[in-house]
Amino acid sequence: MTENAQHPQPASTPELPTQYAPAEVEGKLYERWVERGYFEADAKSEKPPYTIVIPPPNVTGSLHLGHAFEHTIIDALTRRKRMQGYETLWQPGMDHAGIATQNVVERELAKEGKSRQDLGREAFVERVWQWKEESGGQISGQMRRLGDGVAWSRERFTMDEGLSEAVQTIFKRLFDDGLIYRAERIINWCPRCLTAISDIEVEYQDDDGELVSIKYGEGDETLVVATTRAETMLGDTAVAVHPDDERYAHLVGKRIKLPLTDRTIPVVADTHVDPEFGTGAVKVTPAHDPNDFEIGRRHDLPNITVMDERAVITVPGPFQGLDRYEARSAIVAALRADGRIVAEKRPYVHSVGHCSRCKTTVEPRLSLQWWVKVATLAKAAGDAVRDGRVAIHPKEMESRYFAWVDDLRDWNISRQLWWGHRIPVWHGPNGETVCVGPNEEPPTGEGWAQDTDVLDTWFSSALWPFSTLGWPEQTPSLEKFYPNSVLVTGYDILFFWVARMMLFGLYAMDGTPPFHTIALHGMVRDQFGKKMSKSFGNAVNPLDWMDKYGSDAVRFTLARGANPGVDVPIGEDWVQGSRNFANKIWNATRFAMMNGATVEGPLPAPEQQSATDRWILSRLGATVAQVDAYYDDYQFAKLSDTLFHFAWDEVFDWYVELSKTTFFEGGEQAKVSGRVLGEVLDVTLRLLHPVVPFVTETLWTTLTGKESVVIADWPADSGFRDPAAEREIEHLQQVITEVRRFRADQGLQPGQKVPARLDLSGTPLAAHEAAIRQLLRLQPEGDGFHATATLPVAGAAVALDLSGTIDVEAEHKRLTKDLGAAEKEKAQATAKLGNEAFLAKAPDNVVDKIRTRLAKAEADIARITAQIAGLPQG
């Protein structure tokens, strides 16, 4: 629906309330938008498509500031495109979030004294579905609070029937193409969740540990290795040194005694070893370290697993049955008793990986898993960016993308969970393996069983741009809305989600990438730039701010901090400032409508307009052009700042104020300015709408009498520019600003009237004398006028009679005191900057601060001196 097709409102439009109350407006407006189908997308439409998928939030999740930030950006983009006449689809949905959801339901079971094993797999999965229906999806309601314009009728879930078919289809294709295989590799293992986890699910933090140096071998054939995980020595199968390290050349190829065991292990030469680090010798435990695993493959070393899935020692002997931490202490004590400990360092602070779900320390572990062979897929993903089919914004993020895809390792896609897409592979009694696609019957008979693992959550979310549109069926939606126009997401998941969508999109869709542009944003941080976290005590629930200040205020604050690829600081006082902006828009629009602002009839010709009218229309055209340019470059901070200053400063603080005299006097010029003001408000509200949708909807529909700004036309640059009018109003602003500053410096109250003589001859400001006097509270000069101060500005002169309005003696005393302080500050700064010894030692930022102090002091001296000179004499 276009603006022209909107239904007219009743002729008698109700007046706006005196105050804007977001809580009374937002919920009702959003439900009205949804009921009228504004956010739905028609695959049969002839309009050009514009598609964005929501980065699917976890079904266990709730709205946090990161979501609010990302959703604000996407909503602004889609609202603008909808207004521009595109068939716009913002695809909603949620991720089944394997580990997170399973953990939630397991905790619920624990409250009942049960475990998932008590229920069995089928009953447990049914229990998770029940939880999902009853408690999952809380975030959907919160998205409505924020104003997300998503196509709710198209909402998808990564485990619904259609998406499950897509997962099975692509698994089968990859398997048949030899791109999925099963093998033993080192993975991240969580001993609490009892599953492999992806790299993104590992959180690294500095922990206090211990570094022990252990002597391996006997007599002249000894080596010293250092480790923070002494318990893994039970699985050592070699010691490695660098091939060029002469210290150990005589040992390479020999076998040495492994302490606390009856085994001997070889000394191998490998270029992975850094001879400059530590002793230049490292223990090799291929089953419990990814780097060691690669060394083991190169040297054909055996893999000895020393821990079970719960990180309990399994090696027969005195340490069997001990937890990894108990074993660590016991093994170090035994080595110490055997004289094998060369050095110990406690505490030893080092980076340790933890499961992001349960915070358990992750254990690198050799495990039989399913993998995607990524070499050809990754090359295609790199080529798509290199040849321009996909643009990364900001462009400097390209290097990070290439660094990842150009060196991508095979992807571990299996998880040892019950909740998720079960791997569609059946194992036979004699080692047979059969992959089953959709609508294919699995093999039956004695000894056949389906693989027990499920797929990594990222496997299904990697299909999101096309599985949500009906793939593998060639649906009208897939034809219309694929590829997506842009992907908006955080740079933190560039590798884990974005890259995987590129791999699968290019593979499944015959070389067509899943999106034209990848627009990366930063992370939301607190006002001091610190990461938000409950443990830091600085985490914020955006719903609290929405309750307090309104959703528009939260959205505008987030948008105003959104520079591409850069982290976003945010504080509550900034949200309060945005609330003030929403109130300013409300109050100024209400005032304007009460004083004749209208959208009725055509816009008067330029020759009928005043210079003030032509100035604001010229500025309006330039603002539309600037905002469009910023949108196209994803510069949300700049476009928001442009709109803020145009609306607040130019429209409300200048144009409305300058037009008050015209409106007061009435007549034809008042009608012309009323129509101009209506035009400016109409366009400004439409420009603001994508970022602050609620307040603009209420104001725009009241101003225009039309159905909704959501389906209004996006403003086009009129092309009207009037440089002469802009210069004229700029001179007028200079006069008003300078006189206001002088009045404030003289201690005059804002409303205090002062006699004045205006010399505007030879300038275009003569037509503005009434407005100048009105805004500056300047009375006619009258009899007995005595010019005590004259201000030359912008080619004009303003003479003021301040006699009787201020205590000249007191003001002279105050200014003299201020002048003395400024001169003292100048002297101190000058002395420091003239001290060569100080300049040689002081940091650059300190020197810069002193230079700033000097410049300010000099400006203060000039200002105060002028004020003293301007005081009434005698």
Tab-separated table of N, CA and C in Angstrom, residues 42-106:
chain	number	residue	atom	x	y	z
A	42	ASP	N	4.304	-9.920	0.437
A	42	ASP	CA	3.581	-10.670	-0.583
A	42	ASP	C	4.553	-11.144	-1.660
A	43	ALA	N	4.701	-12.452	-1.772
A	43	ALA	CA	5.631	-13.005	-2.754
A	43	ALA	C	5.169	-12.758	-4.184
A	44	LYS	N	3.884	-12.442	-4.370
A	44	LYS	CA	3.346	-12.219	-5.713
A	44	LYS	C	3.407	-10.749	-6.131
A	45	SER	N	3.853	-9.902	-5.222
A	45	SER	CA	3.912	-8.474	-5.513
A	45	SER	C	4.903	-8.190	-6.641
A	46	GLU	N	4.595	-7.155	-7.403
A	46	GLU	CA	5.502	-6.734	-8.468
A	46	GLU	C	6.509	-5.695	-7.993
A	47	LYS	N	6.394	-5.300	-6.727
A	47	LYS	CA	7.369	-4.350	-6.184
A	47	LYS	C	8.734	-5.028	-6.077
A	48	PRO	N	9.809	-4.262	-6.144
A	48	PRO	CA	11.136	-4.865	-5.945
A	48	PRO	C	11.253	-5.379	-4.514
A	49	PRO	N	11.951	-6.509	-4.307
A	49	PRO	CA	12.032	-7.080	-2.953
A	49	PRO	C	13.128	-6.442	-2.119
A	50	TYR	N	12.897	-6.447	-0.830
A	50	TYR	CA	13.936	-6.069	0.129
A	50	TYR	C	13.784	-7.018	1.311
A	51	THR	N	14.810	-7.820	1.550
A	51	THR	CA	14.718	-8.897	2.530
A	51	THR	C	15.830	-8.806	3.564
A	52	ILE	N	15.441	-8.961	4.817
A	52	ILE	CA	16.388	-9.099	5.919
A	52	ILE	C	15.866	-10.209	6.830
A	53	VAL	N	16.746	-11.115	7.238
A	53	VAL	CA	16.346	-12.109	8.239
A	53	VAL	C	16.771	-11.624	9.614
A	54	ILE	N	15.985	-11.976	10.602
A	54	ILE	CA	16.380	-11.672	11.972
A	54	ILE	C	17.456	-12.682	12.372
A	55	PRO	N	18.556	-12.242	12.956
A	55	PRO	CA	19.461	-13.224	13.559
A	55	PRO	C	18.672	-13.960	14.641
A	56	PRO	N	18.339	-15.243	14.421
A	56	PRO	CA	17.329	-15.875	15.273
A	56	PRO	C	17.769	-15.959	16.739
A	57	PRO	N	17.047	-15.286	17.628
A	57	PRO	CA	17.395	-15.375	19.048
A	57	PRO	C	17.076	-16.758	19.595
A	58	ASN	N	17.780	-17.143	20.644
A	58	ASN	CA	17.519	-18.438	21.261
A	58	ASN	C	16.117	-18.481	21.839
A	59	VAL	N	15.471	-19.636	21.734
A	59	VAL	CA	14.131	-19.795	22.283
A	59	VAL	C	14.133	-19.599	23.797
A	60	THR	N	15.302	-19.766	24.417
A	60	THR	CA	15.419	-19.569	25.870
A	60	THR	C	15.646	-18.114	26.236
A	61	GLY	N	15.849	-17.257	25.233
A	61	GLY	CA	16.352	-15.913	25.496
A	61	GLY	C	15.286	-14.905	25.862
A	62	SER	N	15.757	-13.757	26.310
A	62	SER	CA	14.908	-12.584	26.526
A	62	SER	C	15.653	-11.385	25.963
A	63	LEU	N	14.909	-10.331	25.725
A	63	LEU	CA	15.478	-9.154	25.072
A	63	LEU	C	16.564	-8.514	25.933
A	64	HIS	N	17.763	-8.408	25.388
A	64	HIS	CA	18.806	-7.646	26.064
A	64	HIS	C	19.201	-6.468	25.173
A	65	LEU	N	20.079	-5.623	25.661
A	65	LEU	CA	20.410	-4.407	24.917
A	65	LEU	C	21.027	-4.709	23.556
A	66	GLY	N	21.761	-5.818	23.474
A	66	GLY	CA	22.322	-6.191	22.178
A	66	GLY	C	21.240	-6.475	21.159
A	67	HIS	N	20.200	-7.219	21.599
A	67	HIS	CA	19.059	-7.451	20.709
A	67	HIS	C	18.409	-6.126	20.324
A	68	ALA	N	18.138	-5.297	21.338
A	68	ALA	CA	17.442	-4.030	21.092
A	68	ALA	C	18.214	-3.179	20.092
A	69	PHE	N	19.518	-3.180	20.208
A	69	PHE	CA	20.370	-2.407	19.302
A	69	PHE	C	20.260	-2.934	17.873
A	70	GLU	N	20.465	-4.224	17.724
A	70	GLU	CA	20.436	-4.836	16.401
A	70	GLU	C	19.054	-4.718	15.763
A	71	HIS	N	18.018	-4.942	16.557
A	71	HIS	CA	16.657	-4.879	16.031
A	71	HIS	C	16.281	-3.453	15.629
A	72	THR	N	16.780	-2.479	16.374
A	72	THR	CA	16.520	-1.078	16.010
A	72	THR	C	17.089	-0.763	14.630
A	73	ILE	N	18.301	-1.213	14.376
A	73	ILE	CA	18.935	-0.966	13.077
A	73	ILE	C	18.140	-1.640	11.959
A	74	ILE	N	17.803	-2.920	12.161
A	74	ILE	CA	17.079	-3.653	11.116
A	74	ILE	C	15.700	-3.036	10.896
A	75	ASP	N	15.027	-2.686	11.987
A	75	ASP	CA	13.680	-2.123	11.853
A	75	ASP	C	13.717	-0.797	11.104
A	76	ALA	N	14.723	0.014	11.381
A	76	ALA	CA	14.845	1.287	10.673
A	76	ALA	C	15.057	1.062	9.171
A	77	LEU	N	15.921	0.106	8.834
A	77	LEU	CA	16.171	-0.191	7.418
A	77	LEU	C	14.901	-0.663	6.718
A	78	THR	N	14.185	-1.589	7.344
A	78	THR	CA	13.008	-2.150	6.681
A	78	THR	C	11.854	-1.155	6.630
A	79	ARG	N	11.680	-0.347	7.664
A	79	ARG	CA	10.620	0.659	7.621
A	79	ARG	C	10.878	1.663	6.491
A	80	ARG	N	12.124	2.072	6.333
A	80	ARG	CA	12.434	3.018	5.252
A	80	ARG	C	12.178	2.380	3.891
A	81	LYS	N	12.639	1.142	3.701
A	81	LYS	CA	12.455	0.497	2.401
A	81	LYS	C	10.974	0.289	2.099
A	82	ARG	N	10.200	-0.038	3.113
A	82	ARG	CA	8.758	-0.190	2.912
A	82	ARG	C	8.160	1.121	2.433
A	83	MET	N	8.600	2.229	3.040
A	83	MET	CA	8.112	3.545	2.633
A	83	MET	C	8.603	3.920	1.231
A	84	GLN	N	9.734	3.344	0.833
A	84	GLN	CA	10.269	3.630	-0.498
A	84	GLN	C	9.602	2.798	-1.598
A	85	GLY	N	8.664	1.934	-1.212
A	85	GLY	CA	7.930	1.184	-2.217
A	85	GLY	C	8.442	-0.207	-2.488
A	86	TYR	N	9.290	-0.737	-1.618
A	86	TYR	CA	9.779	-2.103	-1.785
A	86	TYR	C	8.823	-3.084	-1.110
A	87	GLU	N	8.754	-4.298	-1.669
A	87	GLU	CA	8.042	-5.384	-0.987
A	87	GLU	C	9.014	-5.895	0.082
A	88	THR	N	8.773	-5.472	1.295
A	88	THR	CA	9.768	-5.620	2.353
A	88	THR	C	9.440	-6.794	3.261
A	89	LEU	N	10.408	-7.675	3.436
A	89	LEU	CA	10.259	-8.819	4.334
A	89	LEU	C	11.339	-8.771	5.400
A	90	TRP	N	10.887	-8.604	6.629
A	90	TRP	CA	11.785	-8.848	7.765
A	90	TRP	C	11.341	-10.170	8.367
A	91	GLN	N	12.151	-11.203	8.123
A	91	GLN	CA	11.804	-12.577	8.475
A	91	GLN	C	12.092	-12.859	9.953
A	92	PRO	N	11.046	-13.175	10.752
A	92	PRO	CA	11.270	-13.468	12.163
A	92	PRO	C	11.423	-14.964	12.423
A	93	GLY	N	11.867	-15.295	13.609
A	93	GLY	CA	11.961	-16.688	14.021
A	93	GLY	C	12.917	-16.856	15.172
A	94	MET	N	13.003	-18.095	15.650
A	94	MET	CA	13.855	-18.384	16.793
A	94	MET	C	14.673	-19.650	16.553
A	95	ASP	N	15.782	-19.727	17.266
A	95	ASP	CA	16.681	-20.862	17.187
A	95	ASP	C	16.382	-21.825	18.333
A	96	HIS	N	16.459	-23.127	18.057
A	96	HIS	CA	16.142	-24.102	19.103
A	96	HIS	C	17.215	-24.180	20.185
A	97	ALA	N	18.412	-23.655	19.898
A	97	ALA	CA	19.455	-23.480	20.919
A	97	ALA	C	19.706	-24.755	21.715
A	98	GLY	N	20.295	-25.748	21.041
A	98	GLY	CA	20.434	-27.086	21.607
A	98	GLY	C	20.858	-27.176	23.052
A	99	ILE	N	22.075	-26.749	23.349
A	99	ILE	CA	22.600	-26.912	24.703
A	99	ILE	C	21.827	-26.056	25.693
A	100	ALA	N	21.582	-24.793	25.336
A	100	ALA	CA	20.913	-23.886	26.264
A	100	ALA	C	19.535	-24.409	26.648
A	101	THR	N	18.772	-24.861	25.658
A	101	THR	CA	17.417	-25.332	25.937
A	101	THR	C	17.445	-26.638	26.721
A	102	GLN	N	18.333	-27.539	26.343
A	102	GLN	CA	18.427	-28.802	27.085
A	102	GLN	C	18.792	-28.540	28.533
A	103	ASN	N	19.692	-27.610	28.769
A	103	ASN	CA	20.071	-27.283	30.147
A	103	ASN	C	18.896	-26.736	30.949
A	104	VAL	N	18.098	-25.869	30.304
A	104	VAL	CA	16.942	-25.284	30.997
A	104	VAL	C	15.984	-26.379	31.445
A	105	VAL	N	15.672	-27.299	30.537
A	105	VAL	CA	14.704	-28.353	30.866
A	105	VAL	C	15.304	-29.339	31.866
A	106	GLU	N	16.591	-29.614	31.760
A	106	GLU	CA	17.223	-30.496	32.744
A	106	GLU	C	17.181	-29.884	34.139
